[in-house]
GROMACS .gro file of C-alpha atoms in nm:
model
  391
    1UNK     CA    1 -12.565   4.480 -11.015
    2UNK     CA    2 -12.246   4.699 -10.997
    3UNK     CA    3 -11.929   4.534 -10.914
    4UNK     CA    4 -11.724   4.569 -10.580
    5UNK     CA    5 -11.447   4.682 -10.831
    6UNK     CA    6 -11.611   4.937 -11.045
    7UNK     CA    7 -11.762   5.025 -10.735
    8UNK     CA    8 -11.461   5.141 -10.616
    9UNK     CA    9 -11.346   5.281 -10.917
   10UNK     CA   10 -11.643   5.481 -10.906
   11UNK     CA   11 -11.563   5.598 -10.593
   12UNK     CA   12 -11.203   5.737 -10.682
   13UNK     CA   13 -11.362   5.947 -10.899
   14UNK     CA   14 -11.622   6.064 -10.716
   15UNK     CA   15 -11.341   6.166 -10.398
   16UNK     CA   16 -11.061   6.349 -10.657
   17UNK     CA   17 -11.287   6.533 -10.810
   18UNK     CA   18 -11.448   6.627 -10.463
   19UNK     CA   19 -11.078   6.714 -10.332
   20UNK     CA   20 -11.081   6.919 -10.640
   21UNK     CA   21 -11.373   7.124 -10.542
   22UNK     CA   22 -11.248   7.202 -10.191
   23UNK     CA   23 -10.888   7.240 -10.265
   24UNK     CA   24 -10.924   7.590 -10.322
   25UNK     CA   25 -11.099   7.698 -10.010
   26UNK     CA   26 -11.056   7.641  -9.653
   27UNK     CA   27 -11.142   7.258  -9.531
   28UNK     CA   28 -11.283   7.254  -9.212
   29UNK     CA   29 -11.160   6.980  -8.995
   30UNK     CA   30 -11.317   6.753  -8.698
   31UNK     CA   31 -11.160   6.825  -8.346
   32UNK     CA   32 -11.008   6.475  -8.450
   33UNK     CA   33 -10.881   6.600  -8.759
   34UNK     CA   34 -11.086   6.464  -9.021
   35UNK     CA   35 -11.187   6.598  -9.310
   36UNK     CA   36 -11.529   6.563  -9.404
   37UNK     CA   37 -11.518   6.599  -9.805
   38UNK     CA   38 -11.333   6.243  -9.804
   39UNK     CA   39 -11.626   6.059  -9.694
   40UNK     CA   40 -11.855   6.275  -9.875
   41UNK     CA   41 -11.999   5.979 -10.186
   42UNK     CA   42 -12.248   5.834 -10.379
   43UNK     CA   43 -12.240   5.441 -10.295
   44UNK     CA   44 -12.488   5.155 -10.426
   45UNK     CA   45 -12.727   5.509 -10.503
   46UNK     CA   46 -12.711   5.615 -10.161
   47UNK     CA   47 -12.547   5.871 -10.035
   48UNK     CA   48 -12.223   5.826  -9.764
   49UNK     CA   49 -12.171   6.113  -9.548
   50UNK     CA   50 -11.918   6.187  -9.207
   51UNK     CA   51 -12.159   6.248  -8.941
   52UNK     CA   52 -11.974   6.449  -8.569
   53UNK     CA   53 -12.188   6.374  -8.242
   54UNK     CA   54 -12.053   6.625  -7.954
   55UNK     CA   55 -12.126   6.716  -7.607
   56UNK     CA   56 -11.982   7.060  -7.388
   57UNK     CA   57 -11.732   6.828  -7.223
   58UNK     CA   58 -11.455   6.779  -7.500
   59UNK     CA   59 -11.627   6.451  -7.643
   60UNK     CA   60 -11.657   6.407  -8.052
   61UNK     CA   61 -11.777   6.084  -8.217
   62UNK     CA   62 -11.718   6.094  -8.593
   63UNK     CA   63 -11.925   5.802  -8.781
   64UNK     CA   64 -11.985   5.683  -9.120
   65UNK     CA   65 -12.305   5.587  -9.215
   66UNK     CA   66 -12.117   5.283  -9.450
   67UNK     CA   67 -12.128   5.032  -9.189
   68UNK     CA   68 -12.179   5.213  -8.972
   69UNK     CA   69 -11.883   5.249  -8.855
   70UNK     CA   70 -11.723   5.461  -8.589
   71UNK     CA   71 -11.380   5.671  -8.763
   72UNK     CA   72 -11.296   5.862  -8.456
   73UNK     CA   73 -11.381   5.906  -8.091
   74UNK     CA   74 -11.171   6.206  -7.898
   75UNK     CA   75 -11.219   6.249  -7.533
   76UNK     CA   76 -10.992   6.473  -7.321
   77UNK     CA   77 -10.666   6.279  -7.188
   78UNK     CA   78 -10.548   6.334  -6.798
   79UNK     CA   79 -10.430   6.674  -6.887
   80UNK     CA   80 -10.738   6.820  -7.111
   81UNK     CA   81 -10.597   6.774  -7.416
   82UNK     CA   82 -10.832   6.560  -7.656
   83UNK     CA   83 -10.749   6.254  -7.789
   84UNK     CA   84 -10.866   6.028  -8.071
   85UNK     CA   85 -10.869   5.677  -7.889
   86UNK     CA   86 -11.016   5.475  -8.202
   87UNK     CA   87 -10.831   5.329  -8.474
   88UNK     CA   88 -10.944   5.326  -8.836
   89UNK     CA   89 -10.892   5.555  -9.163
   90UNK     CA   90 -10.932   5.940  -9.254
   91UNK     CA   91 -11.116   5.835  -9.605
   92UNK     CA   92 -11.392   5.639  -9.739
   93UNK     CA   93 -11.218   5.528 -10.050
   94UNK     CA   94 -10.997   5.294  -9.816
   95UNK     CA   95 -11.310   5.158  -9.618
   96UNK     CA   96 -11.491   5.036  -9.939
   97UNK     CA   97 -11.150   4.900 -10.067
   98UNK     CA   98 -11.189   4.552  -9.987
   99UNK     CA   99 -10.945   4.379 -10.205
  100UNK     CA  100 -10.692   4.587 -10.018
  101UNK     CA  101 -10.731   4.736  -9.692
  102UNK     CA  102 -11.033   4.504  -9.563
  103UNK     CA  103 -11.155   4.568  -9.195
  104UNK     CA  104 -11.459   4.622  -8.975
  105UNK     CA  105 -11.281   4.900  -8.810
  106UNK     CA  106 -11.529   5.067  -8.619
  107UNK     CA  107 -11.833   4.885  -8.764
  108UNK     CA  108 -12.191   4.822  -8.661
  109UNK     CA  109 -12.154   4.414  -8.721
  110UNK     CA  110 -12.467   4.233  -8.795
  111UNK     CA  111 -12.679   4.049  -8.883
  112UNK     CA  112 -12.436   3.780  -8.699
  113UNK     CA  113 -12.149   3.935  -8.545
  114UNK     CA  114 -11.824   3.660  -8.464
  115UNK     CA  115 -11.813   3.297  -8.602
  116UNK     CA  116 -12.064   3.029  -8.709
  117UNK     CA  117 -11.906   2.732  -8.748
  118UNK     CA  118 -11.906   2.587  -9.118
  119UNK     CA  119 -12.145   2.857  -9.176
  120UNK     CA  120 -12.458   2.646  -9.078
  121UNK     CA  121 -12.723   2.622  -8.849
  122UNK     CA  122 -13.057   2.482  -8.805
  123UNK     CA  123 -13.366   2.680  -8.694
  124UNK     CA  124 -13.707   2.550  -8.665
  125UNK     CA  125 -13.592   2.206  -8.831
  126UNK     CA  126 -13.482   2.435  -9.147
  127UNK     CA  127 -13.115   2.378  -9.174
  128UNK     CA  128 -12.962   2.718  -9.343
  129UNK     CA  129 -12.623   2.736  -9.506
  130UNK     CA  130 -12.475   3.088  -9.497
  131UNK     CA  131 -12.155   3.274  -9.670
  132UNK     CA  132 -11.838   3.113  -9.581
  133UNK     CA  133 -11.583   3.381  -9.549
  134UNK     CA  134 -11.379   3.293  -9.250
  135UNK     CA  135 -11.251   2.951  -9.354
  136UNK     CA  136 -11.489   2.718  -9.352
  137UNK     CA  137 -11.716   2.931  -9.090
  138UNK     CA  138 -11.889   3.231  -9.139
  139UNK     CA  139 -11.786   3.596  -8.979
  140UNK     CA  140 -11.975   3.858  -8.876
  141UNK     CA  141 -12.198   3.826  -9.131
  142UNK     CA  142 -12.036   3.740  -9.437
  143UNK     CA  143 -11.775   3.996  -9.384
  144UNK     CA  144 -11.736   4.200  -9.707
  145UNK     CA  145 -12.111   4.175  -9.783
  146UNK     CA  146 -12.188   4.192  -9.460
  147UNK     CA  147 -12.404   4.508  -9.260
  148UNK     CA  148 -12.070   4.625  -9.248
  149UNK     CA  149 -11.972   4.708  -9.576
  150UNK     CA  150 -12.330   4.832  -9.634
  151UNK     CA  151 -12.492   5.198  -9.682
  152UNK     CA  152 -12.720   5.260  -9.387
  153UNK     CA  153 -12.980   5.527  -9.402
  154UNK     CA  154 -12.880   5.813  -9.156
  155UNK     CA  155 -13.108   6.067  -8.969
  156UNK     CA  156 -12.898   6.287  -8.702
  157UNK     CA  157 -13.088   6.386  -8.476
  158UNK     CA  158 -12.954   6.748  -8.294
  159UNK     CA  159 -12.544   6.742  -8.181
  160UNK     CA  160 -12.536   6.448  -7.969
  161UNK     CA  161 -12.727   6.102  -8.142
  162UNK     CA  162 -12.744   5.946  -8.483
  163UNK     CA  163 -12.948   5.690  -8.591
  164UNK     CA  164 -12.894   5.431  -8.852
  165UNK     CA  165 -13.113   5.203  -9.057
  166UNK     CA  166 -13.071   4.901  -9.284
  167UNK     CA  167 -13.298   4.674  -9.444
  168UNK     CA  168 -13.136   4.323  -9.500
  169UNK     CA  169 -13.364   4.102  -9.758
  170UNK     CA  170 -13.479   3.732  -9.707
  171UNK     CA  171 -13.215   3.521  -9.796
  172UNK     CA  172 -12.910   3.795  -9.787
  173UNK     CA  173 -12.594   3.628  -9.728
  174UNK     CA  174 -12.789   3.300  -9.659
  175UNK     CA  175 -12.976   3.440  -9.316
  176UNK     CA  176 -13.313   3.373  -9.358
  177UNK     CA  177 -13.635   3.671  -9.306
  178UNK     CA  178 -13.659   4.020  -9.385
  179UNK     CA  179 -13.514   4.212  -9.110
  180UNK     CA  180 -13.531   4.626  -9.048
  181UNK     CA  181 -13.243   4.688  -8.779
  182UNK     CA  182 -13.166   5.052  -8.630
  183UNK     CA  183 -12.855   5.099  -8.483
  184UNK     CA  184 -12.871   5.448  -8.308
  185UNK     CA  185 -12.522   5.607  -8.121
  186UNK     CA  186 -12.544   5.860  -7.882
  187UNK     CA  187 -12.260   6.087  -7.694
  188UNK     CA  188 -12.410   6.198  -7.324
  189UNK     CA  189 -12.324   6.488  -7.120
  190UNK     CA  190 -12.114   6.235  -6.910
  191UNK     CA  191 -11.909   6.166  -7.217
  192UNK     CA  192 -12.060   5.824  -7.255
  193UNK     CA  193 -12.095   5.661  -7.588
  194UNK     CA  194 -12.418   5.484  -7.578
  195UNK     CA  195 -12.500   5.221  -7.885
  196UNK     CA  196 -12.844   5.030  -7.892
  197UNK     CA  197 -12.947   4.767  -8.137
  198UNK     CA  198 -13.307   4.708  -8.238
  199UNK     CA  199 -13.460   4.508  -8.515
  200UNK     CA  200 -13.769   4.365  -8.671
  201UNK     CA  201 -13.804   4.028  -8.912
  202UNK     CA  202 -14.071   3.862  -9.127
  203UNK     CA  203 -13.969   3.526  -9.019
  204UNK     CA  204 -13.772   3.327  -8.773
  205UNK     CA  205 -13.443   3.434  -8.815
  206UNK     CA  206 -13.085   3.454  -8.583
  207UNK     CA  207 -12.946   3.811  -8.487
  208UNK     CA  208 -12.637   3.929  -8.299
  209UNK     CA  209 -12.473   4.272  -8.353
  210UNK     CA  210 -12.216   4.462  -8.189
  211UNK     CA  211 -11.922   4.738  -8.197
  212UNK     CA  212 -11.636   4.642  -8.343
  213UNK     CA  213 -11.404   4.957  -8.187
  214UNK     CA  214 -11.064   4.907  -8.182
  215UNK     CA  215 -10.918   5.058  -7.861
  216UNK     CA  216 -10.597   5.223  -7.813
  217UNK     CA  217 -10.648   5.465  -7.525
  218UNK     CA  218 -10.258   5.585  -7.502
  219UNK     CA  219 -10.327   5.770  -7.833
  220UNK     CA  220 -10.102   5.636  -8.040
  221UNK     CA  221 -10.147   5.415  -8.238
  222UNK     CA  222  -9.789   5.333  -8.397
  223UNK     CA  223  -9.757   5.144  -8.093
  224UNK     CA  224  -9.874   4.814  -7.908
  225UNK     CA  225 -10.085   4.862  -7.594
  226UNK     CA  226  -9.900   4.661  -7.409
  227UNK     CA  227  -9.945   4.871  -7.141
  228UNK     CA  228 -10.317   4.927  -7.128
  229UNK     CA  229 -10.495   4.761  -6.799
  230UNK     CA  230 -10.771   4.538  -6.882
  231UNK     CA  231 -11.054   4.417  -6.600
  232UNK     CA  232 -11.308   4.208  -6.713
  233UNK     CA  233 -11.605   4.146  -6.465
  234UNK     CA  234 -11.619   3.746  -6.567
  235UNK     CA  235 -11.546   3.400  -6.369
  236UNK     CA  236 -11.572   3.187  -6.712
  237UNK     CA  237 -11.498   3.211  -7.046
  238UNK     CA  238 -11.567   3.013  -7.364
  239UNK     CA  239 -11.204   2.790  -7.486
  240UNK     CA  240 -11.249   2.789  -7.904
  241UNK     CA  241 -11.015   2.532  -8.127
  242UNK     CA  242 -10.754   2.629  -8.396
  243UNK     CA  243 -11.048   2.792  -8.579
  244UNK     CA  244 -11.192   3.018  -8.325
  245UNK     CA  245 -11.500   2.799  -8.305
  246UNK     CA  246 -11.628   2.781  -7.897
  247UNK     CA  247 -11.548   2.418  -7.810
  248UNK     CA  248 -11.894   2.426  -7.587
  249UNK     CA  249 -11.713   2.413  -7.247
  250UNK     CA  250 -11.782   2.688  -7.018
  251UNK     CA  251 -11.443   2.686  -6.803
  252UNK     CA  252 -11.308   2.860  -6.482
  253UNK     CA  253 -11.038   3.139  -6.564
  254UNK     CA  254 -10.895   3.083  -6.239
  255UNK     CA  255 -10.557   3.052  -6.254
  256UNK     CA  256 -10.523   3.118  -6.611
  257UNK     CA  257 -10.381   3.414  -6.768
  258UNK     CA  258 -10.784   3.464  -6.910
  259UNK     CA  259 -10.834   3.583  -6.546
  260UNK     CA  260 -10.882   3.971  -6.550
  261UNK     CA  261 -11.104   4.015  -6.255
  262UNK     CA  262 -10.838   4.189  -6.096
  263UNK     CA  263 -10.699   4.450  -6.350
  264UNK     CA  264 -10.364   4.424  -6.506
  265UNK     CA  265 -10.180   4.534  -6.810
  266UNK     CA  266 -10.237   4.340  -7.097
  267UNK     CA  267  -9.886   4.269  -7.134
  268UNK     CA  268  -9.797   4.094  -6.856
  269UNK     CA  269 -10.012   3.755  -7.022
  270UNK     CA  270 -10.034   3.846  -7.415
  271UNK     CA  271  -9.720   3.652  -7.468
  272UNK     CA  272  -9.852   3.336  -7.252
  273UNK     CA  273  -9.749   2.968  -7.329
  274UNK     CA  274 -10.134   2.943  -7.284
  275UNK     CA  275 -10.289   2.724  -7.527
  276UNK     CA  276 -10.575   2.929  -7.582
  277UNK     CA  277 -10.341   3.229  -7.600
  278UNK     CA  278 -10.102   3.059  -7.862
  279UNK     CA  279 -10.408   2.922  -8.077
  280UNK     CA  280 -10.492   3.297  -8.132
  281UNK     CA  281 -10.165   3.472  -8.099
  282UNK     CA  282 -10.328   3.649  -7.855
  283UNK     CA  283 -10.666   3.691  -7.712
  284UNK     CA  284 -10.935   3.661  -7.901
  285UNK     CA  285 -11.211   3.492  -7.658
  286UNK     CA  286 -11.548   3.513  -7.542
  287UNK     CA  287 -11.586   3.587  -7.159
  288UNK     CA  288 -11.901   3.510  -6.965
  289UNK     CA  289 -11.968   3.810  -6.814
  290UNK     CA  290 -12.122   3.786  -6.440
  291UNK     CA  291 -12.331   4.083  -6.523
  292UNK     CA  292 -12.563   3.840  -6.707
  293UNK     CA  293 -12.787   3.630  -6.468
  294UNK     CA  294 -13.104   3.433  -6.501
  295UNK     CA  295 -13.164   3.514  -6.842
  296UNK     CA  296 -13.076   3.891  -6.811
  297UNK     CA  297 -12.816   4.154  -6.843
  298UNK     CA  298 -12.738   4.424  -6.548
  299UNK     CA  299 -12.629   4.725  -6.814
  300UNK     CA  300 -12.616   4.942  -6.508
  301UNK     CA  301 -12.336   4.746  -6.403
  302UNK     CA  302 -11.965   4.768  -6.485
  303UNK     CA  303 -11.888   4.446  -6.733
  304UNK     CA  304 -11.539   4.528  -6.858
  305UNK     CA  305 -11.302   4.809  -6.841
  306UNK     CA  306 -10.967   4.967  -6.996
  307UNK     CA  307 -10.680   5.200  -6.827
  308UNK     CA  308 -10.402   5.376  -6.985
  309UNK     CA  309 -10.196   5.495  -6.718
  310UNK     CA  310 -10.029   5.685  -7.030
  311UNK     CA  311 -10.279   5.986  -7.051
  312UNK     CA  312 -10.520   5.874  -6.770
  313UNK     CA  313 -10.779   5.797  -6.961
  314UNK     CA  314 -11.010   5.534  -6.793
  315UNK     CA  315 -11.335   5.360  -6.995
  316UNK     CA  316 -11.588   5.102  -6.841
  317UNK     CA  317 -11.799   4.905  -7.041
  318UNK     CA  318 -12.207   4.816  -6.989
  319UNK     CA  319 -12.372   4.594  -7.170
  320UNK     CA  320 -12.728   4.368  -7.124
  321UNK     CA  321 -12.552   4.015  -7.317
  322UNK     CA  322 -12.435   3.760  -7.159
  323UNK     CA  323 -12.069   3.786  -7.358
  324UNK     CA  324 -11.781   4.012  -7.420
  325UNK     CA  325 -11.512   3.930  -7.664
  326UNK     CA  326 -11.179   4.054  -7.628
  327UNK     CA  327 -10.932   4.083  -7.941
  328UNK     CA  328 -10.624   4.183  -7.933
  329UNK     CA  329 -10.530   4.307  -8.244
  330UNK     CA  330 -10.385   3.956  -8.330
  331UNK     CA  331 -10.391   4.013  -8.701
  332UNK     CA  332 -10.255   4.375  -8.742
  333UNK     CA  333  -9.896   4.443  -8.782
  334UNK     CA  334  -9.874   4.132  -9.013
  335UNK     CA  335  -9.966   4.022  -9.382
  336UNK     CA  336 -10.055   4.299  -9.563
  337UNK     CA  337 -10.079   4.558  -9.293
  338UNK     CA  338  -9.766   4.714  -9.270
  339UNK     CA  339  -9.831   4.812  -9.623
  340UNK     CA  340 -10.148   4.988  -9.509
  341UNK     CA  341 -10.166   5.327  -9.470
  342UNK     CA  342 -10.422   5.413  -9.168
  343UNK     CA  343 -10.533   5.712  -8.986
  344UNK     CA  344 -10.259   5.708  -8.719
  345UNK     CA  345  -9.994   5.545  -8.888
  346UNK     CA  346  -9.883   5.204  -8.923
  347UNK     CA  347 -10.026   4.977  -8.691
  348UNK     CA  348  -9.823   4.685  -8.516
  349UNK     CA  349  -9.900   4.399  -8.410
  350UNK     CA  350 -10.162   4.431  -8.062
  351UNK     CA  351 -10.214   4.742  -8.113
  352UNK     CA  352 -10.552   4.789  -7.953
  353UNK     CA  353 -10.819   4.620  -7.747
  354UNK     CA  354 -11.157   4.557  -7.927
  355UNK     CA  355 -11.429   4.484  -7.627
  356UNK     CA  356 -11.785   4.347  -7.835
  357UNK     CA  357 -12.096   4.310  -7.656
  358UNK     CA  358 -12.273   3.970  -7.783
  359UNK     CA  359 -12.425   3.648  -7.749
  360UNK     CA  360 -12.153   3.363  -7.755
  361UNK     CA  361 -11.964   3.275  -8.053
  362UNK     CA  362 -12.140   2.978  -8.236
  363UNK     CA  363 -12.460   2.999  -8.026
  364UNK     CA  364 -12.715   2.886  -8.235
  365UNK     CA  365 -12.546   2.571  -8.276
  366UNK     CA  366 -12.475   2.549  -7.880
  367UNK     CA  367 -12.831   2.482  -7.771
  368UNK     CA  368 -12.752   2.509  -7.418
  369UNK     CA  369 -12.654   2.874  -7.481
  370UNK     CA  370 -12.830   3.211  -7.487
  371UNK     CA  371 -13.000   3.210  -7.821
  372UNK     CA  372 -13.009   3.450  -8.078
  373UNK     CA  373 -13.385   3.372  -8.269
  374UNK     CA  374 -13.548   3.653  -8.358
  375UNK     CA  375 -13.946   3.518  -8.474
  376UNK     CA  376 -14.160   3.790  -8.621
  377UNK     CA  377 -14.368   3.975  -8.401
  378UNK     CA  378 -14.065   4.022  -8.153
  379UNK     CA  379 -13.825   4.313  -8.102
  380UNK     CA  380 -13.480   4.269  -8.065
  381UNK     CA  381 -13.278   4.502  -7.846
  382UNK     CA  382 -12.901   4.521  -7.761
  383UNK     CA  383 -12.736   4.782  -7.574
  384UNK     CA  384 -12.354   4.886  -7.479
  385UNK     CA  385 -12.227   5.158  -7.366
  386UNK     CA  386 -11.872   5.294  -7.305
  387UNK     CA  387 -11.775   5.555  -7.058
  388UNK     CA  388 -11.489   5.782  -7.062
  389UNK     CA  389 -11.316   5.938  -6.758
  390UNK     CA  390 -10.984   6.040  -6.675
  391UNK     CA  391 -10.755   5.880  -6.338
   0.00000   0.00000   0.00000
């Protein structure tokens, strides 16, 4: 098996000498400005392309089939000028890096997206211990060898929807059963990005996927979004310990600064004395969305939303789980990052808004929660979408 680090070596190579080939001749850029022939590889034998979903009204959704991850997403701004409202970078060299720019910028998370706490569960009386890579707990999958560091197979199919598959082996990462997932993204006429989730396994298993966008609908992204209004449709959410691990309470966000049913800019509370606030240096919280009742989600209804009174641009969230997390961009600006170069610039500290459709952190080790088993014979389905308008 190839290591991560010739891996990447291999991948150097394989983008200079494609830069080569092109520098001669005209490069034809996204409306986003990305250039194609940088994400143009060979990776674990398969090959890594830029995909570009489009409609007629001004909306472009670039996407990587590594992780599937989303690199840009441009939608016009108040006054029609488009606008690339996702952070992330303009190369796949600095995706794969994960000794030095690691992220899930953009990603298709699975098989577990968010935290299991020590990176255990029990299913069936079969107690399963998975990659620790987030402390003691396990993150989004095992994190760098994850879904989201993987090659997906890609089939787009016409201008507007892409579909990607992976194929995650018994055992992978610790998850038990075989499981075939398809993750398929689609741009509608009403500039809507619309994400489902489906999967298969050969045995009992656990599954949770999401988006992991990273918002930052003023456009720029050298900037925190202070300023961007956040509603979220939710009367509870989830209080986590020093670790990010749900606690198990379900509490009221009345009177808290976790209460966003009536929007407001996300800087008037990112700063709270809040303990839940000052845990995470920010928000990074599960919220119990109301659209989610009696064991089922109401995707036709509005779950979350995000304003930037900057450029007008409006986007309201659907999803069928019962959960939303909100992060705040806690961790960029600090460590490592300002010595990151990204698409964009540098990014600060709460820069963006990430909003991830899911079941609850932790949940298959909260009983009383929605579950995530997956037993063979069943079909898993998950479904957000994100709407784009202008105010």
């Amino acid at each position: 098996m190839r290591t991560m680090k010739s891996m990447i070596c291999s991948l150097g190579i394989a983008v200079a000498m494609l830069s080569a080939c092109v520098s001669n001749s005209e490069q034809k850029l996204t409306l986003s400005g990305l250039d194609a022939a940088k994400f143009d590889t060979i990776l674990n034998e398969k090959p890594v392309k830029l995909y570009t979903l489009k409609n007629a009204n001004g909306m472009e959704v670039c996407i990587t089939n590594y992780g599937g991850r989303v690199v840009s997403l441009v939608v016009p701004d108040k006054d029609g000028n488009p606008t690339d409202v996702v952070l992330g970078f303009d190369n796949i060299a600095q995706y794969v890096d994960t000794l030095n720019s690691p992220t899930d910028y953009g990603s298709s998370v699975g098989r577990y997206a968010n935290r299991i706490k020590g990176g255990q569960f029990t299913l069936n009386d079969s107690t399963y211990q998975l990659k620790q890579n987030d402390g003691p707990n396990c993150l989004h999958g095992g994190g760098t060898t994850g879904w989201m560091n993987q090659v997906y197979d890609a089939e787009q199919i016409g201008d507007s929807i892409l579909k990607l598959t992976i194929v995650a082996e018994d055992g992978e990462n610790g998850f038990p059963g075989k499981v075939t997932a398809v993750t398929t993204y689609k741009v509608t006429a009403d500039n809507t990005l619309d994400i489902t989730w489906e999967a298969e396994t050969d045995k009992p298993t656990i599954i949770n996927q999401t988006n992991h966008n990273y918002y930052n609908l003023n456009g720029d992204f050298t900037k925190p979004g202070y300023d961007m209004v956040l509603y979220v449709n939710a009367d509870n959410f989830t209080p986590s310990d020093k670790l990010y691990i749900p606690t198990g309470e379900i509490k009221s966000v009345e009177g808290t600064p976790m209460d966003f049913r009536t929007a407001h800019a996300i800087g008037d509370s990112i700063k709270s004395e809040f303990d839940q606030i000052q845990n995470a240096g920010g928000y990074d919280h599960n919220w119990c969305l109301n659209t989610y009742k009696d064991g089922k989600g109401d995707d036709t209804q509005v779950c979350a939303s995000l304003y930037s009174p900057k450029t007008g641009i409006f986007m309201e969230m659907y999803t069928n789980e019962p959960g939303v997390q909100v992060y705040s961009g806690n961790f960029q600006g600090i460590g490592n990052e300002p010595n990151i170069k990204h698409k964009g610039g540098v990014y600060p500290q709460h820069v963006s808004i990430c909003l991830e459709s899911q079941k609850y952190p932790d949940s298959p080790n909260k009983k009383d929660w929605v579950q995530p088993t997956l037993n063979p014979g069943e079909k898993y389905y998950s479904h957000a979408a994100y709407k784009f308008s202008v105010k």
